[in-house]
């Protein structure tokens, strides 16, 4: 049972796969892009690890105020993804758009040193997420276009594992900087900026530019128009993927809120807070490749939905589990397993639905639907926490996630019982 049906593979993909032959299990460009993501994630996660505590404890933001900023942090990239994906397909240069996105995010890191109000912070975070939105779809398109359809899950799993290695090193770096530096938060933001620049340099030097193995006649194809990209939503399977990504995103509580809830529930000291993302990242790293390969074999729908059941279990532990020493590792393990089962599996499913010349646009449409839904969830969860408390807010999200998972399971069921 796949999120996509193998029989729906576009002809362009099939022809390209025949030209490639068996080849390596993971294309070199996947490894290079994974290295870029690893370095960039060290920079990004240094900031992400300290931002919740910095905003809530140091600047005194309310849960509603933090929810608004967190929504901006995750929601702006959603809107920009559509632009980045369409432009990458239109100019047929995925590296250029990805490079602009990485560069903009690197430029924003030192600006955090100057932002002390909610308006200034919101502006800087919006620019940073604009960079992420520009780069995500072109980067994933380069991964997808360099990999045969039957190996998409493994390829995205490898990339996400390397990306997650950076997500592990970032919080560790932030932890040691906070312990060693007098002005810890400023030092974190400064080092983060330097690391981000290194990621841009690696991208420019080692990631190939325009694809050399494009199908014959691709050079004569007219530029991709917005209408052609939006017409992808007329494809039933594409529409189902985008709709389910949005539906499940509406009840996916942001990572920052999960860590704040876990800190309160388990009594984690502030000095250890930056290490909580490390637990999620460790499990993600260990499971990303195995679950990606498993999705290629047994079905992407099965693995994708199982990941959301794992997230639902994490919510249940935060709500009802006794306060034991196992609570923190159990929640972080389920949280990491959720990402390993979903983050790479969803874009891998698009390879059999979207033709090559629209691949970045298709990835952007699904990614945008998911990110916009999570933006709404951050705002709603922050407001619910402020009005009713963290417990009722999380309980509502858990009930919603269960209902949405059931609906997604029905919608994504392959026609005719095919895998």
PDB file of C-alpha atoms in Angstrom, residues 62-71 253-254 257 374-394 397:
ATOM      1  CA  UNK A  62       3.433  34.683  26.685  1.00  0.00           C
ATOM      2  CA  UNK A  63       2.505  31.320  25.104  1.00  0.00           C
ATOM      3  CA  UNK A  64       0.278  33.238  22.679  1.00  0.00           C
ATOM      4  CA  UNK A  65       3.117  35.587  21.717  1.00  0.00           C
ATOM      5  CA  UNK A  66       5.503  32.688  21.321  1.00  0.00           C
ATOM      6  CA  UNK A  67       2.911  30.788  19.290  1.00  0.00           C
ATOM      7  CA  UNK A  68       2.596  33.759  16.931  1.00  0.00           C
ATOM      8  CA  UNK A  69       6.366  33.959  16.404  1.00  0.00           C
ATOM      9  CA  UNK A  70       6.648  30.193  16.056  1.00  0.00           C
ATOM     10  CA  UNK A  71       3.871  30.312  13.498  1.00  0.00           C
ATOM     11  CA  UNK A 253       2.067  20.550  17.531  1.00  0.00           C
ATOM     12  CA  UNK A 254       5.340  22.322  16.751  1.00  0.00           C
ATOM     13  CA  UNK A 257       5.834  23.467  22.118  1.00  0.00           C
ATOM     14  CA  UNK A 374       1.296  23.762  10.954  1.00  0.00           C
ATOM     15  CA  UNK A 375       1.381  27.562  11.028  1.00  0.00           C
ATOM     16  CA  UNK A 376      -2.329  27.553  11.899  1.00  0.00           C
ATOM     17  CA  UNK A 377      -1.718  24.868  14.506  1.00  0.00           C
ATOM     18  CA  UNK A 378       0.985  26.963  16.214  1.00  0.00           C
ATOM     19  CA  UNK A 379      -1.325  29.967  16.454  1.00  0.00           C
ATOM     20  CA  UNK A 380      -4.276  27.905  17.674  1.00  0.00           C
ATOM     21  CA  UNK A 381      -2.213  25.895  20.159  1.00  0.00           C
ATOM     22  CA  UNK A 382      -0.614  29.031  21.622  1.00  0.00           C
ATOM     23  CA  UNK A 383      -4.027  30.649  22.017  1.00  0.00           C
ATOM     24  CA  UNK A 384      -5.528  27.497  23.578  1.00  0.00           C
ATOM     25  CA  UNK A 385      -2.624  27.216  26.011  1.00  0.00           C
ATOM     26  CA  UNK A 386      -3.047  30.849  27.042  1.00  0.00           C
ATOM     27  CA  UNK A 387      -6.795  30.522  27.590  1.00  0.00           C
ATOM     28  CA  UNK A 388      -7.210  26.994  28.968  1.00  0.00           C
ATOM     29  CA  UNK A 389      -3.777  25.687  29.903  1.00  0.00           C
ATOM     30  CA  UNK A 390      -1.300  23.320  28.290  1.00  0.00           C
ATOM     31  CA  UNK A 391      -3.151  20.097  29.178  1.00  0.00           C
ATOM     32  CA  UNK A 392      -6.473  20.884  27.479  1.00  0.00           C
ATOM     33  CA  UNK A 393      -4.633  22.352  24.485  1.00  0.00           C
ATOM     34  CA  UNK A 394      -2.621  19.165  23.977  1.00  0.00           C
ATOM     35  CA  UNK A 397      -4.602  18.298  19.458  1.00  0.00           C
TER      36      UNK A 397
END
